[in-house]
PDB file of C-alpha atoms in Angstrom:
ATOM      1  CA  UNK K   1     -52.342  34.450  18.877  1.00  0.00           C
ATOM      2  CA  UNK K   2     -49.271  36.235  20.140  1.00  0.00           C
ATOM      3  CA  UNK K   3     -48.130  38.942  17.725  1.00  0.00           C
ATOM      4  CA  UNK K   4     -44.408  39.501  17.415  1.00  0.00           C
ATOM      5  CA  UNK K   5     -43.237  42.888  16.210  1.00  0.00           C
ATOM      6  CA  UNK K   6     -39.669  43.532  15.081  1.00  0.00           C
ATOM      7  CA  UNK K   7     -37.992  46.853  14.635  1.00  0.00           C
ATOM      8  CA  UNK K   8     -36.557  48.366  12.610  1.00  0.00           C
ATOM      9  CA  UNK K   9     -37.680  46.798   9.322  1.00  0.00           C
ATOM     10  CA  UNK K  10     -34.313  47.549   7.782  1.00  0.00           C
ATOM     11  CA  UNK K  11     -31.058  48.363   9.516  1.00  0.00           C
ATOM     12  CA  UNK K  12     -28.119  49.860   7.517  1.00  0.00           C
ATOM     13  CA  UNK K  13     -24.820  49.177   9.228  1.00  0.00           C
ATOM     14  CA  UNK K  14     -21.211  49.395   8.208  1.00  0.00           C
ATOM     15  CA  UNK K  15     -18.939  46.355   8.615  1.00  0.00           C
ATOM     16  CA  UNK K  16     -17.375  46.309  12.056  1.00  0.00           C
ATOM     17  CA  UNK K  17     -20.169  48.320  13.621  1.00  0.00           C
ATOM     18  CA  UNK K  18     -22.694  47.131  16.234  1.00  0.00           C
ATOM     19  CA  UNK K  19     -26.225  46.217  15.257  1.00  0.00           C
ATOM     20  CA  UNK K  20     -29.136  46.145  17.703  1.00  0.00           C
ATOM     21  CA  UNK K  21     -32.401  44.494  16.666  1.00  0.00           C
ATOM     22  CA  UNK K  22     -35.609  44.565  18.710  1.00  0.00           C
ATOM     23  CA  UNK K  23     -38.495  42.196  19.090  1.00  0.00           C
ATOM     24  CA  UNK K  24     -41.649  42.842  21.042  1.00  0.00           C
ATOM     25  CA  UNK K  25     -44.400  40.335  21.963  1.00  0.00           C
ATOM     26  CA  UNK K  26     -48.031  41.322  22.359  1.00  0.00           C
ATOM     27  CA  UNK K  27     -47.993  39.452  25.675  1.00  0.00           C
ATOM     28  CA  UNK K  28     -45.395  37.850  27.885  1.00  0.00           C
ATOM     29  CA  UNK K  29     -43.593  34.835  26.450  1.00  0.00           C
ATOM     30  CA  UNK K  30     -41.285  34.413  29.431  1.00  0.00           C
ATOM     31  CA  UNK K  31     -37.875  33.540  27.973  1.00  0.00           C
ATOM     32  CA  UNK K  32     -39.334  31.310  25.260  1.00  0.00           C
ATOM     33  CA  UNK K  33     -37.866  33.378  22.441  1.00  0.00           C
ATOM     34  CA  UNK K  34     -35.611  32.330  19.549  1.00  0.00           C
ATOM     35  CA  UNK K  35     -33.746  34.261  16.874  1.00  0.00           C
ATOM     36  CA  UNK K  36     -33.043  32.983  13.370  1.00  0.00           C
ATOM     37  CA  UNK K  37     -30.892  34.220  10.534  1.00  0.00           C
ATOM     38  CA  UNK K  38     -31.852  33.817   6.905  1.00  0.00           C
ATOM     39  CA  UNK K  39     -29.666  34.570   3.924  1.00  0.00           C
ATOM     40  CA  UNK K  40     -31.057  34.861   0.383  1.00  0.00           C
ATOM     41  CA  UNK K  41     -31.965  31.484  -1.104  1.00  0.00           C
ATOM     42  CA  UNK K  42     -31.203  29.627   2.126  1.00  0.00           C
ATOM     43  CA  UNK K  43     -33.192  28.152   4.951  1.00  0.00           C
ATOM     44  CA  UNK K  44     -33.258  29.996   8.239  1.00  0.00           C
ATOM     45  CA  UNK K  45     -30.634  29.062  10.840  1.00  0.00           C
ATOM     46  CA  UNK K  46     -31.129  29.032  14.610  1.00  0.00           C
ATOM     47  CA  UNK K  47     -28.941  31.620  16.344  1.00  0.00           C
ATOM     48  CA  UNK K  48     -30.357  32.081  19.844  1.00  0.00           C
ATOM     49  CA  UNK K  49     -32.884  30.200  22.011  1.00  0.00           C
ATOM     50  CA  UNK K  50     -34.146  30.758  25.510  1.00  0.00           C
ATOM     51  CA  UNK K  51     -33.765  34.515  24.720  1.00  0.00           C
ATOM     52  CA  UNK K  52     -30.012  34.470  25.407  1.00  0.00           C
ATOM     53  CA  UNK K  53     -28.450  31.052  24.731  1.00  0.00           C
ATOM     54  CA  UNK K  54     -26.385  30.782  21.578  1.00  0.00           C
ATOM     55  CA  UNK K  55     -27.017  27.683  19.445  1.00  0.00           C
ATOM     56  CA  UNK K  56     -24.178  25.345  18.624  1.00  0.00           C
ATOM     57  CA  UNK K  57     -21.502  26.960  16.431  1.00  0.00           C
ATOM     58  CA  UNK K  58     -22.857  30.490  16.646  1.00  0.00           C
ATOM     59  CA  UNK K  59     -20.091  33.081  17.140  1.00  0.00           C
ATOM     60  CA  UNK K  60     -19.864  34.988  20.352  1.00  0.00           C
ATOM     61  CA  UNK K  61     -20.500  38.316  18.554  1.00  0.00           C
ATOM     62  CA  UNK K  62     -24.194  37.320  18.529  1.00  0.00           C
ATOM     63  CA  UNK K  63     -25.956  37.861  21.847  1.00  0.00           C
ATOM     64  CA  UNK K  64     -29.556  37.884  22.973  1.00  0.00           C
ATOM     65  CA  UNK K  65     -31.230  39.512  25.916  1.00  0.00           C
ATOM     66  CA  UNK K  66     -34.622  40.223  27.390  1.00  0.00           C
ATOM     67  CA  UNK K  67     -37.550  38.430  28.943  1.00  0.00           C
ATOM     68  CA  UNK K  68     -41.279  38.819  29.167  1.00  0.00           C
ATOM     69  CA  UNK K  69     -42.270  40.853  26.112  1.00  0.00           C
ATOM     70  CA  UNK K  70     -39.163  42.775  25.129  1.00  0.00           C
ATOM     71  CA  UNK K  71     -36.090  41.232  23.501  1.00  0.00           C
ATOM     72  CA  UNK K  72     -32.963  42.295  21.787  1.00  0.00           C
ATOM     73  CA  UNK K  73     -30.459  40.676  19.431  1.00  0.00           C
ATOM     74  CA  UNK K  74     -27.066  42.361  19.326  1.00  0.00           C
ATOM     75  CA  UNK K  75     -24.342  41.696  16.814  1.00  0.00           C
ATOM     76  CA  UNK K  76     -21.289  43.306  18.337  1.00  0.00           C
ATOM     77  CA  UNK K  77     -19.124  43.786  15.241  1.00  0.00           C
ATOM     78  CA  UNK K  78     -20.787  43.037  11.905  1.00  0.00           C
ATOM     79  CA  UNK K  79     -18.963  40.755   9.528  1.00  0.00           C
ATOM     80  CA  UNK K  80     -19.746  40.506   5.805  1.00  0.00           C
ATOM     81  CA  UNK K  81     -21.479  37.147   6.357  1.00  0.00           C
ATOM     82  CA  UNK K  82     -23.855  38.678   8.864  1.00  0.00           C
ATOM     83  CA  UNK K  83     -25.836  40.743   6.354  1.00  0.00           C
ATOM     84  CA  UNK K  84     -29.106  38.879   6.240  1.00  0.00           C
ATOM     85  CA  UNK K  85     -32.694  38.897   7.502  1.00  0.00           C
ATOM     86  CA  UNK K  86     -33.264  38.128  11.215  1.00  0.00           C
ATOM     87  CA  UNK K  87     -36.470  36.748  12.663  1.00  0.00           C
ATOM     88  CA  UNK K  88     -37.592  36.347  16.239  1.00  0.00           C
ATOM     89  CA  UNK K  89     -40.048  33.635  17.222  1.00  0.00           C
ATOM     90  CA  UNK K  90     -41.937  32.932  20.405  1.00  0.00           C
ATOM     91  CA  UNK K  91     -42.452  29.319  21.446  1.00  0.00           C
ATOM     92  CA  UNK K  92     -44.380  29.869  24.642  1.00  0.00           C
ATOM     93  CA  UNK K  93     -47.770  29.352  22.966  1.00  0.00           C
ATOM     94  CA  UNK K  94     -49.113  27.661  19.881  1.00  0.00           C
ATOM     95  CA  UNK K  95     -49.110  28.887  17.167  1.00  0.00           C
ATOM     96  CA  UNK K  96     -45.380  29.576  17.355  1.00  0.00           C
ATOM     97  CA  UNK K  97     -45.409  33.050  15.809  1.00  0.00           C
ATOM     98  CA  UNK K  98     -42.603  34.886  14.106  1.00  0.00           C
ATOM     99  CA  UNK K  99     -41.832  38.551  13.775  1.00  0.00           C
ATOM    100  CA  UNK K 100     -41.878  40.016  10.287  1.00  0.00           C
ATOM    101  CA  UNK K 101     -38.110  40.187  10.159  1.00  0.00           C
ATOM    102  CA  UNK K 102     -35.373  42.795  10.218  1.00  0.00           C
ATOM    103  CA  UNK K 103     -33.111  43.090   7.211  1.00  0.00           C
ATOM    104  CA  UNK K 104     -29.546  44.033   8.069  1.00  0.00           C
ATOM    105  CA  UNK K 105     -27.943  45.605   5.055  1.00  0.00           C
ATOM    106  CA  UNK K 106     -24.578  47.090   4.238  1.00  0.00           C
ATOM    107  CA  UNK K 107     -24.386  50.834   4.739  1.00  0.00           C
TER     108      UNK K 107
ATOM    109  CA  UNK L   1     -24.990  15.175  11.205  1.00  0.00           C
ATOM    110  CA  UNK L   2     -28.671  16.085  11.194  1.00  0.00           C
ATOM    111  CA  UNK L   3     -30.192  16.023   7.719  1.00  0.00           C
ATOM    112  CA  UNK L   4     -33.724  16.884   6.708  1.00  0.00           C
ATOM    113  CA  UNK L   5     -34.672  16.404   3.095  1.00  0.00           C
ATOM    114  CA  UNK L   6     -38.032  17.583   1.874  1.00  0.00           C
ATOM    115  CA  UNK L   7     -39.684  16.384  -1.292  1.00  0.00           C
ATOM    116  CA  UNK L   8     -43.095  16.386  -2.962  1.00  0.00           C
ATOM    117  CA  UNK L   9     -43.474  20.029  -3.849  1.00  0.00           C
ATOM    118  CA  UNK L  10     -44.632  21.223  -7.238  1.00  0.00           C
ATOM    119  CA  UNK L  11     -47.375  22.959  -9.184  1.00  0.00           C
ATOM    120  CA  UNK L  12     -50.970  22.124  -8.296  1.00  0.00           C
ATOM    121  CA  UNK L  13     -54.294  23.629  -9.261  1.00  0.00           C
ATOM    122  CA  UNK L  14     -56.510  25.365  -6.699  1.00  0.00           C
ATOM    123  CA  UNK L  15     -58.581  22.796  -4.867  1.00  0.00           C
ATOM    124  CA  UNK L  16     -55.979  20.083  -5.491  1.00  0.00           C
ATOM    125  CA  UNK L  17     -53.911  18.014  -3.146  1.00  0.00           C
ATOM    126  CA  UNK L  18     -50.256  17.408  -2.550  1.00  0.00           C
ATOM    127  CA  UNK L  19     -48.250  15.357  -0.013  1.00  0.00           C
ATOM    128  CA  UNK L  20     -44.918  16.580   1.192  1.00  0.00           C
ATOM    129  CA  UNK L  21     -42.345  14.222   2.746  1.00  0.00           C
ATOM    130  CA  UNK L  22     -39.318  14.926   4.914  1.00  0.00           C
ATOM    131  CA  UNK L  23     -36.673  12.268   5.285  1.00  0.00           C
ATOM    132  CA  UNK L  24     -34.756  12.671   8.525  1.00  0.00           C
ATOM    133  CA  UNK L  25     -31.382  11.318   9.580  1.00  0.00           C
ATOM    134  CA  UNK L  26     -28.633  11.959  12.119  1.00  0.00           C
ATOM    135  CA  UNK L  27     -30.812  11.998  15.254  1.00  0.00           C
ATOM    136  CA  UNK L  28     -33.397   9.924  17.100  1.00  0.00           C
ATOM    137  CA  UNK L  29     -36.376  10.763  14.963  1.00  0.00           C
ATOM    138  CA  UNK L  30     -39.032   9.152  17.170  1.00  0.00           C
ATOM    139  CA  UNK L  31     -37.853  11.242  20.109  1.00  0.00           C
ATOM    140  CA  UNK L  32     -38.162  14.558  18.348  1.00  0.00           C
ATOM    141  CA  UNK L  33     -41.095  16.808  17.785  1.00  0.00           C
ATOM    142  CA  UNK L  34     -41.195  18.118  14.214  1.00  0.00           C
ATOM    143  CA  UNK L  35     -42.672  21.276  12.721  1.00  0.00           C
ATOM    144  CA  UNK L  36     -43.571  22.405   9.215  1.00  0.00           C
ATOM    145  CA  UNK L  37     -42.896  26.101   8.557  1.00  0.00           C
ATOM    146  CA  UNK L  38     -43.719  27.867   5.330  1.00  0.00           C
ATOM    147  CA  UNK L  39     -42.577  31.059   3.664  1.00  0.00           C
ATOM    148  CA  UNK L  40     -44.564  32.692   0.876  1.00  0.00           C
ATOM    149  CA  UNK L  41     -42.486  34.343  -1.880  1.00  0.00           C
ATOM    150  CA  UNK L  42     -40.786  37.447  -0.494  1.00  0.00           C
ATOM    151  CA  UNK L  43     -42.584  37.100   2.822  1.00  0.00           C
ATOM    152  CA  UNK L  44     -41.911  36.033   6.387  1.00  0.00           C
ATOM    153  CA  UNK L  45     -42.143  32.753   8.203  1.00  0.00           C
ATOM    154  CA  UNK L  46     -45.314  30.972   9.347  1.00  0.00           C
ATOM    155  CA  UNK L  47     -45.613  27.893  11.568  1.00  0.00           C
ATOM    156  CA  UNK L  48     -47.958  25.516   9.785  1.00  0.00           C
ATOM    157  CA  UNK L  49     -48.084  22.413  12.002  1.00  0.00           C
ATOM    158  CA  UNK L  50     -46.190  20.673  14.778  1.00  0.00           C
ATOM    159  CA  UNK L  51     -46.349  16.974  15.723  1.00  0.00           C
ATOM    160  CA  UNK L  52     -45.070  15.205  18.825  1.00  0.00           C
ATOM    161  CA  UNK L  53     -42.405  12.529  18.632  1.00  0.00           C
ATOM    162  CA  UNK L  54     -44.839   9.660  18.843  1.00  0.00           C
ATOM    163  CA  UNK L  55     -47.312  11.333  16.541  1.00  0.00           C
ATOM    164  CA  UNK L  56     -50.129  11.405  19.126  1.00  0.00           C
ATOM    165  CA  UNK L  57     -50.490  15.160  19.199  1.00  0.00           C
ATOM    166  CA  UNK L  58     -50.479  17.647  16.372  1.00  0.00           C
ATOM    167  CA  UNK L  59     -51.162  21.404  16.256  1.00  0.00           C
ATOM    168  CA  UNK L  60     -52.177  23.396  13.234  1.00  0.00           C
ATOM    169  CA  UNK L  61     -52.310  27.020  12.247  1.00  0.00           C
ATOM    170  CA  UNK L  62     -55.826  28.297  11.835  1.00  0.00           C
ATOM    171  CA  UNK L  63     -55.045  29.017   8.155  1.00  0.00           C
ATOM    172  CA  UNK L  64     -54.615  25.272   7.388  1.00  0.00           C
ATOM    173  CA  UNK L  65     -56.781  23.565  10.044  1.00  0.00           C
ATOM    174  CA  UNK L  66     -59.153  21.035   8.469  1.00  0.00           C
ATOM    175  CA  UNK L  67     -57.203  21.009   5.210  1.00  0.00           C
ATOM    176  CA  UNK L  68     -53.652  19.867   6.158  1.00  0.00           C
ATOM    177  CA  UNK L  69     -52.692  16.712   8.069  1.00  0.00           C
ATOM    178  CA  UNK L  70     -49.310  16.304   9.719  1.00  0.00           C
ATOM    179  CA  UNK L  71     -48.183  12.700  10.292  1.00  0.00           C
ATOM    180  CA  UNK L  72     -45.035  10.653  10.706  1.00  0.00           C
ATOM    181  CA  UNK L  73     -43.758   7.142  10.175  1.00  0.00           C
ATOM    182  CA  UNK L  74     -41.084   6.604  12.837  1.00  0.00           C
ATOM    183  CA  UNK L  75     -40.113   3.249  11.300  1.00  0.00           C
ATOM    184  CA  UNK L  76     -39.103   5.130   8.156  1.00  0.00           C
ATOM    185  CA  UNK L  77     -37.778   8.320   9.840  1.00  0.00           C
ATOM    186  CA  UNK L  78     -40.140  10.284   7.658  1.00  0.00           C
ATOM    187  CA  UNK L  79     -42.498  13.198   8.302  1.00  0.00           C
ATOM    188  CA  UNK L  80     -45.432  13.948   6.029  1.00  0.00           C
ATOM    189  CA  UNK L  81     -47.699  16.901   5.324  1.00  0.00           C
ATOM    190  CA  UNK L  82     -50.872  15.991   3.446  1.00  0.00           C
ATOM    191  CA  UNK L  83     -52.306  19.160   1.927  1.00  0.00           C
ATOM    192  CA  UNK L  84     -55.876  19.169   0.588  1.00  0.00           C
ATOM    193  CA  UNK L  85     -58.135  21.891  -0.814  1.00  0.00           C
ATOM    194  CA  UNK L  86     -55.106  23.955  -1.702  1.00  0.00           C
ATOM    195  CA  UNK L  87     -55.497  27.703  -2.257  1.00  0.00           C
ATOM    196  CA  UNK L  88     -53.363  30.292  -3.966  1.00  0.00           C
ATOM    197  CA  UNK L  89     -52.329  31.623  -0.568  1.00  0.00           C
ATOM    198  CA  UNK L  90     -50.747  28.271   0.299  1.00  0.00           C
ATOM    199  CA  UNK L  91     -48.046  29.002  -2.294  1.00  0.00           C
ATOM    200  CA  UNK L  92     -44.800  28.954  -0.377  1.00  0.00           C
ATOM    201  CA  UNK L  93     -41.575  27.173   0.357  1.00  0.00           C
ATOM    202  CA  UNK L  94     -42.323  24.534   2.976  1.00  0.00           C
ATOM    203  CA  UNK L  95     -39.586  23.753   5.448  1.00  0.00           C
ATOM    204  CA  UNK L  96     -39.334  20.662   7.629  1.00  0.00           C
ATOM    205  CA  UNK L  97     -37.761  21.505  10.971  1.00  0.00           C
ATOM    206  CA  UNK L  98     -36.622  19.547  14.002  1.00  0.00           C
ATOM    207  CA  UNK L  99     -37.981  21.064  17.205  1.00  0.00           C
ATOM    208  CA  UNK L 100     -35.881  20.939  20.398  1.00  0.00           C
ATOM    209  CA  UNK L 101     -38.583  20.538  21.595  1.00  0.00           C
ATOM    210  CA  UNK L 102     -40.133  23.900  20.791  1.00  0.00           C
ATOM    211  CA  UNK L 103     -37.594  26.139  19.122  1.00  0.00           C
ATOM    212  CA  UNK L 104     -36.518  25.074  15.620  1.00  0.00           C
ATOM    213  CA  UNK L 105     -33.087  23.599  15.949  1.00  0.00           C
ATOM    214  CA  UNK L 106     -32.519  22.303  12.418  1.00  0.00           C
ATOM    215  CA  UNK L 107     -34.131  23.171   9.067  1.00  0.00           C
ATOM    216  CA  UNK L 108     -34.313  21.394   5.766  1.00  0.00           C
ATOM    217  CA  UNK L 109     -33.674  23.254   2.515  1.00  0.00           C
ATOM    218  CA  UNK L 110     -37.366  23.484   1.722  1.00  0.00           C
ATOM    219  CA  UNK L 111     -39.645  22.431  -1.106  1.00  0.00           C
ATOM    220  CA  UNK L 112     -41.669  24.873  -3.202  1.00  0.00           C
ATOM    221  CA  UNK L 113     -45.407  24.468  -3.515  1.00  0.00           C
ATOM    222  CA  UNK L 114     -47.137  26.588  -6.151  1.00  0.00           C
ATOM    223  CA  UNK L 115     -50.914  26.677  -6.293  1.00  0.00           C
ATOM    224  CA  UNK L 116     -52.025  28.098  -9.568  1.00  0.00           C
ATOM    225  CA  UNK L 117     -54.335  27.385 -12.516  1.00  0.00           C
TER     226      UNK L 117
END
């Protein structure tokens, strides 16, 4: 099973600032990497797939990069609605494993 | 508009059974792989089971293999998860998701399963 490790666990950011979230796989997953956003009491929402392709309706301030085993999600200028938990997921192998999540909170 | 509506959750005793359903609309259901994902209270996400569009192939997490069965009725646009021999650690919100075909493009709102005596 591929283990996905996200860092940091919690990120404190002021509105308008840039946030950088990391995700590392225990082995290469090529570009088969997705990012999801989850707000309290809601289902997760797809943000990024293929490591860098934004899903339909996702604002351009969200960007993904990386390949192989190292990935990054960047939120260029945090808006109030972006404070949430973010998960990465590899879909190169079954089981499709998730990272433990990074909580982005208001500083 | 894609809609996924889960039902069937509830309180069940350890060792009991439950069947979840997911009614799908807004897309070609028979052409889409589907995945169940669960989230224990206050915890992260876990892929439980995926099934191909035609239902011929299903994958399971080791934690549920032999106890859960993923199936679908394409004539009814409905996905099922039969859960047997339930344990306390199966307590979670269960989400039905549409795979595209591997990342999880759309999610339902989830149904809560509580395993407790």
